[in-house]
C-alpha positions as a Markdown table, in Angstrom:
| # | Residue | x | y | z |
|---|---|---|---|---|
| 1 | Met | 153.8 | 138.1 | 62.5 |
| 2 | Thr | 153.8 | 134.9 | 64.5 |
| 3 | Val | 150.8 | 135.5 | 66.3 |
| 4 | Leu | 149.1 | 136.8 | 62.5 |
| 5 | His | 149.8 | 133.5 | 60.8 |
| 6 | Thr | 148.8 | 132.2 | 63.8 |
| 7 | Val | 145.3 | 133.8 | 63.9 |
| 8 | Leu | 144.8 | 133.8 | 60.5 |
| 9 | His | 145.5 | 129.6 | 60.5 |
| 10 | Ser | 142.6 | 129.2 | 63.1 |
| 11 | Thr | 140.0 | 131.3 | 61.7 |
| 12 | Ala | 137.8 | 130.2 | 58.3 |
| 13 | Phe | 135.0 | 131.6 | 57.1 |
| 14 | Val | 132.6 | 129.5 | 55.4 |
| 15 | Trp | 129.6 | 132.3 | 54.5 |
| 16 | Asn | 126.6 | 130.0 | 53.4 |
| 17 | Asp | 124.5 | 132.1 | 51.0 |
| 18 | Pro | 120.8 | 130.1 | 51.1 |
| 19 | Arg | 120.9 | 131.1 | 47.6 |
| 20 | Arg | 123.6 | 129.3 | 46.7 |
| 21 | Asp | 123.7 | 126.6 | 44.4 |
| 22 | Val | 125.7 | 124.1 | 46.3 |
| 23 | Arg | 124.9 | 120.6 | 44.3 |
| 24 | Gln | 128.7 | 121.2 | 43.0 |
| 25 | Leu | 130.0 | 120.7 | 47.0 |
| 26 | Trp | 127.6 | 117.3 | 47.2 |
| 27 | Pro | 129.0 | 113.8 | 46.6 |
| 28 | Thr | 126.4 | 112.1 | 43.6 |
| 29 | Asp | 123.3 | 110.9 | 44.7 |
| 30 | Thr | 122.8 | 113.1 | 47.9 |
| 31 | Val | 119.4 | 114.1 | 48.3 |
| 32 | Ile | 119.1 | 117.5 | 50.1 |
| 33 | Gly | 115.9 | 117.1 | 52.6 |
| 34 | Ala | 113.8 | 118.9 | 54.6 |
| 35 | Gln | 115.3 | 116.9 | 58.1 |
| 36 | Asp | 118.0 | 114.9 | 57.1 |
| 37 | Ile | 120.7 | 114.3 | 54.0 |
| 38 | Val | 121.1 | 111.6 | 52.5 |
| 39 | Val | 124.1 | 110.2 | 50.9 |
| 40 | Ala | 123.6 | 107.1 | 47.9 |
| 41 | Gly | 120.3 | 106.5 | 50.1 |
| 42 | Arg | 122.5 | 106.3 | 53.5 |
| 43 | Ser | 120.7 | 108.6 | 55.8 |
| 44 | Leu | 123.2 | 111.6 | 57.8 |
| 45 | Thr | 121.1 | 111.2 | 60.5 |
| 46 | Asp | 120.9 | 107.7 | 61.2 |
| 47 | Leu | 125.0 | 107.5 | 61.1 |
| 48 | Ala | 125.7 | 109.8 | 63.6 |
| 49 | Arg | 122.7 | 107.2 | 65.4 |
| 50 | Glu | 124.9 | 104.5 | 64.1 |
| 51 | Arg | 128.8 | 105.1 | 64.9 |
| 52 | His | 128.2 | 108.3 | 67.2 |
| 53 | Thr | 129.9 | 111.6 | 66.6 |
| 54 | Pro | 132.1 | 112.6 | 64.9 |
| 55 | Cys | 132.3 | 110.1 | 62.2 |
| 56 | Val | 132.8 | 111.0 | 58.7 |
| 57 | Leu | 131.7 | 109.5 | 55.4 |
| 58 | Ile | 133.6 | 109.4 | 52.2 |
| 59 | Ala | 132.0 | 109.0 | 49.2 |
| 60 | Pro | 132.6 | 110.7 | 45.5 |
| 61 | Val | 131.8 | 114.0 | 43.3 |
| 62 | Ala | 130.6 | 114.8 | 40.5 |
| 63 | Ala | 134.2 | 115.5 | 37.5 |
| 64 | Ser | 134.3 | 119.2 | 37.8 |
| 65 | Ala | 134.5 | 120.9 | 34.2 |
| 66 | Thr | 136.1 | 123.9 | 35.1 |
| 67 | His | 138.7 | 122.4 | 37.8 |
| 68 | Pro | 139.4 | 118.5 | 35.5 |
| 69 | Glu | 142.6 | 118.1 | 38.6 |
| 70 | Ala | 140.4 | 118.4 | 41.6 |
| 71 | Asp | 139.9 | 115.9 | 43.7 |
| 72 | Ala | 137.4 | 113.1 | 42.9 |
| 73 | His | 135.5 | 112.7 | 46.1 |
| 74 | Val | 134.4 | 114.4 | 49.4 |
| 75 | Thr | 134.4 | 114.7 | 53.1 |
| 76 | Leu | 131.4 | 114.6 | 55.1 |
| 77 | Val | 132.5 | 115.4 | 59.3 |
| 78 | Val | 129.1 | 114.1 | 60.8 |
| 79 | Ala | 129.5 | 116.8 | 64.6 |
| 80 | Arg | 127.1 | 117.4 | 67.4 |
| 81 | Ile | 126.7 | 120.3 | 69.6 |
| 82 | Thr | 127.1 | 120.5 | 73.0 |
| 83 | Ala | 126.7 | 124.5 | 74.0 |
| 84 | Arg | 125.4 | 126.8 | 72.9 |
| 85 | Glu | 126.2 | 130.6 | 73.4 |
| 86 | Glu | 123.9 | 134.0 | 73.0 |
| 87 | Pro | 125.9 | 137.0 | 71.7 |
| 88 | Leu | 126.5 | 139.6 | 74.5 |
| 89 | Gly | 126.3 | 143.1 | 74.0 |
| 90 | Trp | 127.8 | 143.8 | 71.2 |
| 91 | His | 129.0 | 140.2 | 69.0 |
| 92 | Arg | 126.2 | 139.4 | 67.5 |
| 93 | Glu | 127.4 | 136.1 | 66.9 |
| 94 | Val | 126.2 | 132.8 | 68.7 |
| 95 | Ser | 128.7 | 130.7 | 70.1 |
| 96 | Ala | 128.3 | 127.2 | 69.9 |
| 97 | Thr | 130.6 | 123.9 | 70.9 |
| 98 | Val | 131.7 | 121.4 | 68.4 |
| 99 | Asp | 132.3 | 117.5 | 69.8 |
| 100 | Cys | 135.2 | 117.5 | 66.4 |
| 101 | Asp | 138.1 | 119.1 | 66.1 |
| 102 | Leu | 137.9 | 121.5 | 63.2 |
| 103 | Arg | 141.1 | 121.7 | 62.5 |
| 104 | Ala | 141.4 | 119.4 | 59.9 |
| 105 | Ile | 138.7 | 121.1 | 58.0 |
| 106 | Ile | 139.0 | 124.5 | 58.1 |
| 107 | Pro | 141.2 | 123.9 | 55.3 |
| 108 | Leu | 138.9 | 122.2 | 53.3 |
| 109 | Val | 136.0 | 122.9 | 54.7 |
| 110 | Thr | 133.0 | 124.4 | 51.7 |
| 111 | His | 129.7 | 124.4 | 53.4 |
| 112 | Val | 128.5 | 124.0 | 56.4 |
| 113 | Glu | 124.4 | 122.8 | 57.5 |
| 114 | Leu | 122.3 | 122.4 | 60.1 |
| 115 | Leu | 121.5 | 118.1 | 59.4 |
| 116 | Ser | 117.9 | 119.2 | 61.0 |
| 117 | Thr | 117.0 | 121.6 | 58.9 |
| 118 | Pro | 119.6 | 121.5 | 55.7 |
| 119 | Arg | 117.1 | 123.9 | 53.7 |
| 120 | Ala | 117.0 | 126.6 | 56.7 |
| 121 | Arg | 116.8 | 131.0 | 54.9 |
| 122 | Asp | 116.4 | 132.4 | 58.5 |
| 123 | Leu | 120.3 | 132.2 | 58.7 |
| 124 | Val | 122.7 | 134.1 | 61.9 |
| 125 | Gln | 126.3 | 134.1 | 62.0 |
| 126 | Thr | 127.6 | 132.1 | 64.3 |
| 127 | Val | 131.8 | 130.9 | 65.7 |
| 128 | Leu | 131.9 | 127.4 | 66.7 |
| 129 | Arg | 134.4 | 125.8 | 68.1 |
| 130 | Thr | 136.0 | 123.2 | 70.5 |
| 131 | Asp | 136.7 | 122.8 | 73.6 |
| 132 | Glu | 140.7 | 121.4 | 73.3 |
| 133 | Asp | 141.7 | 124.9 | 71.4 |
| 134 | Asp | 141.2 | 128.2 | 70.1 |
| 135 | Thr | 139.9 | 127.2 | 66.5 |
| 136 | Arg | 137.8 | 128.8 | 65.2 |
| 137 | Leu | 135.3 | 128.9 | 62.1 |
| 138 | His | 132.4 | 131.4 | 61.1 |
| 139 | Ala | 129.6 | 130.3 | 59.1 |
| 140 | Arg | 126.4 | 131.5 | 58.9 |
| 141 | Leu | 123.8 | 128.4 | 60.5 |
| 142 | Pro | 120.6 | 128.6 | 61.0 |
| 143 | Lys | 119.3 | 130.5 | 64.1 |
| 144 | Val | 117.3 | 127.6 | 65.6 |
| 145 | Leu | 120.7 | 125.4 | 66.4 |
| 146 | Ser | 120.9 | 124.1 | 69.4 |
| 147 | Pro | 122.9 | 122.2 | 71.9 |
| 148 | Gly | 122.2 | 118.2 | 70.8 |
| 149 | Asp | 122.0 | 119.4 | 67.0 |
| 150 | Leu | 124.1 | 117.6 | 64.2 |
| 151 | Ile | 125.6 | 119.9 | 61.5 |
| 152 | Val | 128.3 | 118.1 | 58.7 |
| 153 | Phe | 130.4 | 120.3 | 57.0 |
| 154 | Ala | 131.3 | 118.8 | 53.6 |
| 155 | Cys | 135.0 | 118.9 | 52.9 |
| 156 | Thr | 136.8 | 118.6 | 49.5 |
| 157 | Gly | 139.6 | 115.2 | 49.4 |
| 158 | Ala | 139.1 | 112.8 | 52.5 |
| 159 | Leu | 139.6 | 112.3 | 55.7 |
| 160 | Ala | 140.1 | 110.1 | 58.4 |
| 161 | Leu | 138.0 | 109.6 | 62.1 |
| 162 | Ser | 141.0 | 109.5 | 63.7 |
| 163 | Gln | 141.8 | 113.2 | 62.0 |
| 164 | Val | 138.9 | 115.1 | 63.4 |
| 165 | Ala | 138.2 | 112.9 | 66.4 |
| 166 | Pro | 139.0 | 115.5 | 69.3 |
| 167 | Arg | 142.1 | 114.6 | 70.6 |
| 168 | Thr | 141.2 | 113.0 | 74.2 |
| 169 | Arg | 139.6 | 110.7 | 71.8 |
| 170 | Thr | 141.8 | 109.7 | 69.6 |
| 171 | Ala | 144.3 | 108.4 | 73.5 |
| 172 | Ala | 140.5 | 106.3 | 74.0 |
| 173 | Val | 141.0 | 105.0 | 71.2 |
| 174 | Ala | 144.5 | 103.9 | 71.0 |
| 175 | Val | 144.3 | 102.3 | 74.7 |
| 176 | Val | 141.2 | 100.1 | 73.8 |
| 177 | Asp | 142.7 | 98.8 | 69.7 |
| 178 | Ala | 146.3 | 98.2 | 72.5 |
| 179 | Val | 143.7 | 95.9 | 75.0 |
| 180 | Ala | 142.8 | 94.5 | 72.2 |
| 181 | Val | 146.1 | 93.6 | 70.5 |
| 182 | Ala | 147.0 | 92.4 | 74.4 |
| 183 | Glu | 145.0 | 89.9 | 74.4 |
| 184 | Asp | 144.6 | 87.9 | 71.1 |
| 185 | Val | 148.3 | 87.6 | 71.3 |
| 186 | Glu | 147.2 | 86.2 | 75.0 |
| 187 | Glu | 144.4 | 84.0 | 72.9 |
| 188 | Thr | 146.5 | 82.9 | 70.5 |
| 189 | Gly | 150.0 | 82.5 | 71.9 |
| 190 | Gly | 151.7 | 84.0 | 69.1 |
| 191 | Val | 151.5 | 86.7 | 67.1 |
| 192 | Cys | 148.4 | 88.8 | 66.8 |
| 193 | Arg | 146.3 | 88.8 | 63.9 |
| 194 | Lys | 145.2 | 92.3 | 62.5 |
| 195 | Tyr | 142.4 | 94.0 | 64.9 |
| 196 | Arg | 139.1 | 93.3 | 63.9 |
| 197 | Gly | 136.3 | 94.8 | 66.7 |
| 198 | Glu | 134.0 | 97.1 | 66.3 |
| 199 | Pro | 134.2 | 101.0 | 65.4 |
| 200 | Phe | 134.9 | 102.4 | 68.8 |
| 201 | Ala | 132.4 | 105.2 | 70.1 |
| 202 | Asp | 132.2 | 107.3 | 73.1 |
């Protein structure tokens, strides 16, 4: 029972269908282009280049007439594919590794897209995983998916970067913050000010 419970909560399925109207899953003012997705004039590809991956963008969504109680925001998590393995034998799923923590994403994810080809129709069954644990997310993604590619997870509600960053990166952020605070105290000779440094990038 415990094992079954663990399996069910560490595996999720997002069956992307190119015929499905997914406009309501994206923030308002979203433009899905041939090679990028732009939200309120902000390119997600540029966002990943500036902030490194994983990174998050929280934006409002249109109010739902059928579900007025639904959260008014969506979080877009941009991550990078770090490895790909081809299916072996009877197993038909491509396996791809991402550089984010999937555990907080899985309960909230509604859609997954490859940023370089968000309108692709040649999709294959793909299992996304991380290097840190056995959490998996099954989705239909473009056949051309390769290491280095950027993918975006559309998630309901708000997610913080600390929730999707790998634990190794989270630990590194804590170390950087601690060093910055210590230096701030030394400079001022008193109680430290709030850390105002640039976002940490791997």
